[in-house]
CSV table of C-alpha atoms in Angstrom, one decimal:
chain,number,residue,atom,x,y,z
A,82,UNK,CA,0.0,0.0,0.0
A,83,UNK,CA,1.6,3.2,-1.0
A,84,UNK,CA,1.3,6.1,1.3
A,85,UNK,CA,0.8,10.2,0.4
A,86,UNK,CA,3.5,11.4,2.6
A,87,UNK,CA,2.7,14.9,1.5
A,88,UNK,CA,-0.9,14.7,2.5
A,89,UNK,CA,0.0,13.0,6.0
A,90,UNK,CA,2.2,15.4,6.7
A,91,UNK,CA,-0.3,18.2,6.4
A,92,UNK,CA,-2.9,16.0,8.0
A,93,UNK,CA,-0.6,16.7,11.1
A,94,UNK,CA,-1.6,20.2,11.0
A,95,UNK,CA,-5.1,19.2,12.5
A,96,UNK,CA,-3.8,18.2,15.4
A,97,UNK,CA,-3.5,21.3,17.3
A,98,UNK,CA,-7.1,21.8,15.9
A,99,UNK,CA,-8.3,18.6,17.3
A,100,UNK,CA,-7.3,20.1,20.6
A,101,UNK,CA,-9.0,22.8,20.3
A,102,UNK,CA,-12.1,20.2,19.9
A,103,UNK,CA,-11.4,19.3,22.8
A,104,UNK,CA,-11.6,22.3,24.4
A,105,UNK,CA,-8.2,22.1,25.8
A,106,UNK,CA,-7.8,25.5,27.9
A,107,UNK,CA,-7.4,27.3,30.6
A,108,UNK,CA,-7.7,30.9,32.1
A,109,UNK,CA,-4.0,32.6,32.6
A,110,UNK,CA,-1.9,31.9,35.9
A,111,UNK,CA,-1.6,34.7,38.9
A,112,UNK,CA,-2.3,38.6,38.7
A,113,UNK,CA,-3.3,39.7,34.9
A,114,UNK,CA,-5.2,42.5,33.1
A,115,UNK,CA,-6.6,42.6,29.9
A,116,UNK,CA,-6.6,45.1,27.1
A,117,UNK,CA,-7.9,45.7,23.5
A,118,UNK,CA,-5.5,46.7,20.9
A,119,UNK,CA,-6.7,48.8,17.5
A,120,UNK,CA,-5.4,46.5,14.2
A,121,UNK,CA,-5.6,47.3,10.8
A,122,UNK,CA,-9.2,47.1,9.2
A,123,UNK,CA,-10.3,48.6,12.1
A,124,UNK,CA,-10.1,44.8,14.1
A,125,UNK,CA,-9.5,45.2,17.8
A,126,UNK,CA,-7.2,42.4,19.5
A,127,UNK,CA,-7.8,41.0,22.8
A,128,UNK,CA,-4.9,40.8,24.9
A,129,UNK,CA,-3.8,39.5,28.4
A,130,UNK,CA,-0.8,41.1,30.4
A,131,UNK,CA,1.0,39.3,33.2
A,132,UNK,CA,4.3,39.2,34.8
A,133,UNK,CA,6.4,42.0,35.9
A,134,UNK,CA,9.5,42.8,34.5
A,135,UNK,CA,9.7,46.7,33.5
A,136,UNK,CA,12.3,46.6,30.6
A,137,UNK,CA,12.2,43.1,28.4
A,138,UNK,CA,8.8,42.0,27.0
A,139,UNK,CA,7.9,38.9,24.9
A,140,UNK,CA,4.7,38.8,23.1
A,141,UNK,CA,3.4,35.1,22.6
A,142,UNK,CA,1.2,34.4,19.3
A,143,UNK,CA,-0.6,31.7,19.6
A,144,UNK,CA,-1.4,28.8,16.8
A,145,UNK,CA,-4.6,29.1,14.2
A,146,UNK,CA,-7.9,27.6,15.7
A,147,UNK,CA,-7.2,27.8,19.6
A,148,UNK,CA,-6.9,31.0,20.6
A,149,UNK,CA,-4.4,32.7,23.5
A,150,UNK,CA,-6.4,30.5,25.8
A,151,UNK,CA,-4.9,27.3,24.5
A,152,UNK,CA,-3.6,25.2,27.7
A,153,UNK,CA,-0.2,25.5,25.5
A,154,UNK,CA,0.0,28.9,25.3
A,155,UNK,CA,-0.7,30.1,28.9
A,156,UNK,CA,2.2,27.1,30.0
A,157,UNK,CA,4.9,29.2,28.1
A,158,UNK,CA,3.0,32.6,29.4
A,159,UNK,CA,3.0,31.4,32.6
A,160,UNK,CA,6.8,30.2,32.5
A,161,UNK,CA,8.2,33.0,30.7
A,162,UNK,CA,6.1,35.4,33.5
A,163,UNK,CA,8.7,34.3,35.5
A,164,UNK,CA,11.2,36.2,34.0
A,165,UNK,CA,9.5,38.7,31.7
A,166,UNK,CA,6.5,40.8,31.5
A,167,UNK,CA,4.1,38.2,29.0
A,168,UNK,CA,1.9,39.6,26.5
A,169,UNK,CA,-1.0,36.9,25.2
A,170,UNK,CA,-2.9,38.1,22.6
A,171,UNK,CA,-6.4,36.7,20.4
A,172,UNK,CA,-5.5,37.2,16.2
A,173,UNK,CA,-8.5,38.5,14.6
A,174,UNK,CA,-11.6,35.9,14.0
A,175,UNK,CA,-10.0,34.4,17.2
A,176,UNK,CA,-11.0,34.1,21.3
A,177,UNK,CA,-12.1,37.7,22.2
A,178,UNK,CA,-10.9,39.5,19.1
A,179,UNK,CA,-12.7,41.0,16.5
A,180,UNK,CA,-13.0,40.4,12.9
A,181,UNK,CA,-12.7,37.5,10.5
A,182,UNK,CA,-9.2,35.6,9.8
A,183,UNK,CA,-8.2,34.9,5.9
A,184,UNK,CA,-6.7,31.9,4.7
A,185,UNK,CA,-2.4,32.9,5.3
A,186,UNK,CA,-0.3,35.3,7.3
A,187,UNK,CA,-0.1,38.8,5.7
A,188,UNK,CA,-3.2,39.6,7.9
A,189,UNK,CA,-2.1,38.1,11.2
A,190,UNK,CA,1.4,39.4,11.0
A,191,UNK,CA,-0.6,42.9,10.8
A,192,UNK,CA,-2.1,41.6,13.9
A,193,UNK,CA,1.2,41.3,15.3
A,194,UNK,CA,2.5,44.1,14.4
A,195,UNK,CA,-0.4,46.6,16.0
A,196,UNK,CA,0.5,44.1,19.4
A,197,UNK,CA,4.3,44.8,19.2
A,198,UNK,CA,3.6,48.4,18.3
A,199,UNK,CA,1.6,48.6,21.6
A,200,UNK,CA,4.4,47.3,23.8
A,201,UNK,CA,7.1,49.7,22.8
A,202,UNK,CA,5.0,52.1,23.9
A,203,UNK,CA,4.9,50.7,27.1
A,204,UNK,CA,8.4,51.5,27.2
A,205,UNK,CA,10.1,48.0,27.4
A,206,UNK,CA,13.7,48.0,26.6
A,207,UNK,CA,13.7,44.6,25.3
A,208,UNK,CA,10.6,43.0,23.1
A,209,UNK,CA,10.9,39.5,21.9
A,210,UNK,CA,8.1,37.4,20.2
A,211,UNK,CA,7.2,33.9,20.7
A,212,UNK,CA,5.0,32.1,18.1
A,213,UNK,CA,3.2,28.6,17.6
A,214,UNK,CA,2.8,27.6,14.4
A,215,UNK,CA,-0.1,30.7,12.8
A,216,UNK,CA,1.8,33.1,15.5
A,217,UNK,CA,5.8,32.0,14.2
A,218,UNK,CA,4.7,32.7,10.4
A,219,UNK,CA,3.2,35.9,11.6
A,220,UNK,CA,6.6,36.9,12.9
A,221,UNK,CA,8.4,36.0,9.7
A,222,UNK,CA,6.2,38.0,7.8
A,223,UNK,CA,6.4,40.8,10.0
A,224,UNK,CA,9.9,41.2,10.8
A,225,UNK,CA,11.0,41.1,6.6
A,226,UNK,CA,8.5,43.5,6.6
A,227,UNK,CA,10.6,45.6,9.1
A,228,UNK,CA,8.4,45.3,12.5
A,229,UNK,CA,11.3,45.2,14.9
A,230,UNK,CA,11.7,42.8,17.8
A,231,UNK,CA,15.0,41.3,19.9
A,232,UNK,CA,14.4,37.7,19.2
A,233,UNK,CA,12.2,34.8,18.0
A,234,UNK,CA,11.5,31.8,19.1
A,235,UNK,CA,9.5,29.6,16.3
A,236,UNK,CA,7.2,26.5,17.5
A,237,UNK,CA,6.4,24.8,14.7
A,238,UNK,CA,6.8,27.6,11.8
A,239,UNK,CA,4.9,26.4,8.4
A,240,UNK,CA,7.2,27.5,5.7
A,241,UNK,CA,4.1,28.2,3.8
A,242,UNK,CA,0.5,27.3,3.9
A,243,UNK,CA,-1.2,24.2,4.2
A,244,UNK,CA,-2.4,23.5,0.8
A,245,UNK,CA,-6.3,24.1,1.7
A,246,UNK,CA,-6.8,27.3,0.4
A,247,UNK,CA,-7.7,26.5,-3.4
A,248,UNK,CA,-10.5,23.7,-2.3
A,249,UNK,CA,-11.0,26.3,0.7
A,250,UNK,CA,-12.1,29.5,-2.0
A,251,UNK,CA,-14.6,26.7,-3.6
A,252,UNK,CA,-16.5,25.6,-0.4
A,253,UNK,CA,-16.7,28.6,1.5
A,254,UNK,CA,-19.6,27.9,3.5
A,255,UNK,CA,-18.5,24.8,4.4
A,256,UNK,CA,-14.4,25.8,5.7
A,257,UNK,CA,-16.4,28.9,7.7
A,258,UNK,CA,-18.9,26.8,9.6
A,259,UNK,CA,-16.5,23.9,10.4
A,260,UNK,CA,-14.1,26.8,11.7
A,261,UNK,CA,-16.5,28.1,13.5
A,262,UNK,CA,-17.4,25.2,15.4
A,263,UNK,CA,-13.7,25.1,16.4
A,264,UNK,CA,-13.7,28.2,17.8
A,265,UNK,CA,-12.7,30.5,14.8
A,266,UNK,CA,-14.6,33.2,12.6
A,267,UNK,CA,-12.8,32.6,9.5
A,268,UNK,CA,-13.2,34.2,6.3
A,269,UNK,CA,-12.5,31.5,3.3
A,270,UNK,CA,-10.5,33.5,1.0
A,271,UNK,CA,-6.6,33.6,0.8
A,272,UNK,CA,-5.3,37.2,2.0
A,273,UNK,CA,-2.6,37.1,-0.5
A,274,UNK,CA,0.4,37.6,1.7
A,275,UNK,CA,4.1,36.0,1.3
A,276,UNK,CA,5.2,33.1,3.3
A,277,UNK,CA,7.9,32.3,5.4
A,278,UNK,CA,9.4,30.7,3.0
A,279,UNK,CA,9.2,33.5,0.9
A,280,UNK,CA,10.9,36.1,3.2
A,281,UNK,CA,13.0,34.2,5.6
A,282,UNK,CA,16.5,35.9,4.4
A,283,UNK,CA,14.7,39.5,5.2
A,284,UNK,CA,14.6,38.9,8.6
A,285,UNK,CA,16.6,41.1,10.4
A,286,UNK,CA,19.6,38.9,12.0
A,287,UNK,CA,18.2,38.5,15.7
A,288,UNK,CA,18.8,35.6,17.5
A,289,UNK,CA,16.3,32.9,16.6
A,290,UNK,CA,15.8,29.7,17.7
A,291,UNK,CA,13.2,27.6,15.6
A,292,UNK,CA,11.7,24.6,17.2
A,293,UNK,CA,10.1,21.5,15.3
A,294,UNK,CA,8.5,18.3,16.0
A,295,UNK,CA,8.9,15.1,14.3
A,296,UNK,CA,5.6,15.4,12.7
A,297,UNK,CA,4.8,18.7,11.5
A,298,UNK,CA,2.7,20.2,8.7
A,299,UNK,CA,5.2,20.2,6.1
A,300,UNK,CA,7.7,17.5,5.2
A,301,UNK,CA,11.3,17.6,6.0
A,302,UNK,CA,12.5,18.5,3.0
A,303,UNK,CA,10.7,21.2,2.7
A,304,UNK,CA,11.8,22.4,6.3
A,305,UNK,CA,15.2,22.1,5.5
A,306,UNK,CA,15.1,24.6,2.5
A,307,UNK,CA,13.4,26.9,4.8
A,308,UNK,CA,15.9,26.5,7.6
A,309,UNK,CA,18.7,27.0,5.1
A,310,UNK,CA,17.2,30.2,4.1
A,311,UNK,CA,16.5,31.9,7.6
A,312,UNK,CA,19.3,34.4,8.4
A,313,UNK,CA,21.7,33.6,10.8
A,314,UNK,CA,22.2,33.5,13.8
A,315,UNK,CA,19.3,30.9,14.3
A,316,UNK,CA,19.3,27.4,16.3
A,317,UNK,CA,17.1,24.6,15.3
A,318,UNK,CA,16.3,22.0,17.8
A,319,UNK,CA,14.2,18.9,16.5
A,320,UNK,CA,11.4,17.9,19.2
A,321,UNK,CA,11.6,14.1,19.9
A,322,UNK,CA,8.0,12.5,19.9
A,323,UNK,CA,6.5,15.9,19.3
A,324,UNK,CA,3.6,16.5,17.3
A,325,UNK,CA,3.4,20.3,15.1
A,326,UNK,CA,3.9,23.3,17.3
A,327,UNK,CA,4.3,21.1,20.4
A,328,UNK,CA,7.2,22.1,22.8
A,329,UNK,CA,6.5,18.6,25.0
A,330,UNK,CA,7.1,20.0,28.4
A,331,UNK,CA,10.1,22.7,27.1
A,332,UNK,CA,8.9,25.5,27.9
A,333,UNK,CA,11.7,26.0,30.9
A,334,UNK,CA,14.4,25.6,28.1
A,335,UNK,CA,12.6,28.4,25.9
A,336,UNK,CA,12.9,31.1,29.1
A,337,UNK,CA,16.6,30.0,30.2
A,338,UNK,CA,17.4,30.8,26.0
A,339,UNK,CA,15.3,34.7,25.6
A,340,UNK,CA,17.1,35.0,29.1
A,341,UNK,CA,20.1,34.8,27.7
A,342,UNK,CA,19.2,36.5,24.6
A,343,UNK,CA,17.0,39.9,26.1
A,344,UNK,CA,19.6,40.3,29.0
A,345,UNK,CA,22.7,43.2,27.5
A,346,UNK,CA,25.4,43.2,29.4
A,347,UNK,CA,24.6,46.3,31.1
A,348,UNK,CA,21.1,46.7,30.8
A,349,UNK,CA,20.2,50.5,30.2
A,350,UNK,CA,23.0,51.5,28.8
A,351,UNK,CA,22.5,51.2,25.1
A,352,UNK,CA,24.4,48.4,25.6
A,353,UNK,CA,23.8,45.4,22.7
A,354,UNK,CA,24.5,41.5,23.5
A,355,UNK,CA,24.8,41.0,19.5
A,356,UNK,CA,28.4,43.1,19.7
């Protein structure tokens, strides 16, 4: 029996969906506040603020489908909080956000970039992003397109999108209500933007670390042409076990590396860790 390796590797991207089905989540850890952010096409994006530090940030994107509310997402929150002030946010069609949510990532990387604008002006030295899956590729798009942030670390990052969106545009009704009942207000059409594959050599050279499992949405090869393009300095670290966008329990490891990363030698003083 011959297998479609190309369709059961994208069939993996339905699994943080199934999740979601599940209705795997839970309300954010300790102290908190919420806020709404204005995005583009006048969308407004829930957020959720916790932790304490008052100079280094890092905004965590979560994956398509599940929302900031995704038992995955508030673990890292609540680890990173340890270290850093955590910014959770919903992309539009998602959780308490606004709006409808195209097929690809030009839209959600504006998303991202209305959340990251919001932060520096809350006058944090230090900003770094933290994205599953939906939330990395937003962060690819975004920083080629010049949004500036310290560091990435990528969970899962699709070099380019699932191959739904042709069958997608022809049964509209149908892709929008079986989103919905998942938890997301989509809208059916592709927005048109590039991929992460297309613009990972226009990413500024922060320190990146990208993180995959052994089954993700697109096959190895495929990863490996996208790693090879993504400018340096950038780590790669291959999840044993894992399933897409699944750190399995490292979410420890991902504070102990943006510590290193958002921490200049002398803090305040202009001071860059890069040099």
């Amino acid at each position: 029996m011959s297998v479609d390796f190309k369709r059961a590797y994208q069939a993996a991207a339905l699994l943080p969906v199934l999740r979601g089905i599940r209705n795997d989540r839970r309300p954010p850890p300790g102290p908190h506040c919420n806020m709404y952010v204005g995005g583009t096409d006048g969308v407004e994006l829930f957020c959720t603020v916790l932790g304490s530090d008052p100079r280094r940030a890092v905004v965590v994107a979560h994956p398509a489908v599940v929302g900031s509310s995704h038992s995955q997402v508030v673990a890292l929150a609540e680890e990173l909080s340890r270290s850093f002030t955590v910014i959770t946010f919903d992309f539009r069609g998602h959780g308490r956000s606004t709006g409808r949510c195209p097929l690809g990532f030009g839209k959600v990387s504006e998303d991202l970039e209305a959340v990251l604008a919001r932060v520096r002006r809350m006058g944090f030295e230090k900003v770094a992003v933290s994205g599953f899956s939906l939330g990395a590729a937003a962060a690819f798009v975004a920083g080629a397109r010049g949004v500036p942030f310290d560091a990435l670390v990528s969970i899962g990052c699709p070099p380019v999108f699932p191959e739904i969106a042709p069958w997608a545009a022809g049964h509209p009704r149908l892709v929008r209500s079986g989103l919905r009942l998942m938890g997301m207000r989509a809208d059916a059409s592709p927005d048109g933007g590039p991929t992460p594959l297309d613009v990972a050599p226009d990413v500024p050279p922060v320190p990146k670390i990208l993180y995959f499992g052994e089954w993700e949405v697109c096959p190895p090869e495929q990863i490996d042409v996208f790693v090879q393009r993504v400018r340096r300095p950038v780590e790669v670290v291959t999840v044993a076990g894992a399933w897409h966008a699944d750190l399995a329990g490292r979410e420890p490891k991902v504070r102990e590396w943006l510590e290193r990363r958002l921490t200049p030698r002398m803090l305040g003083t202009g001071t860059d860790p890069r040099t």
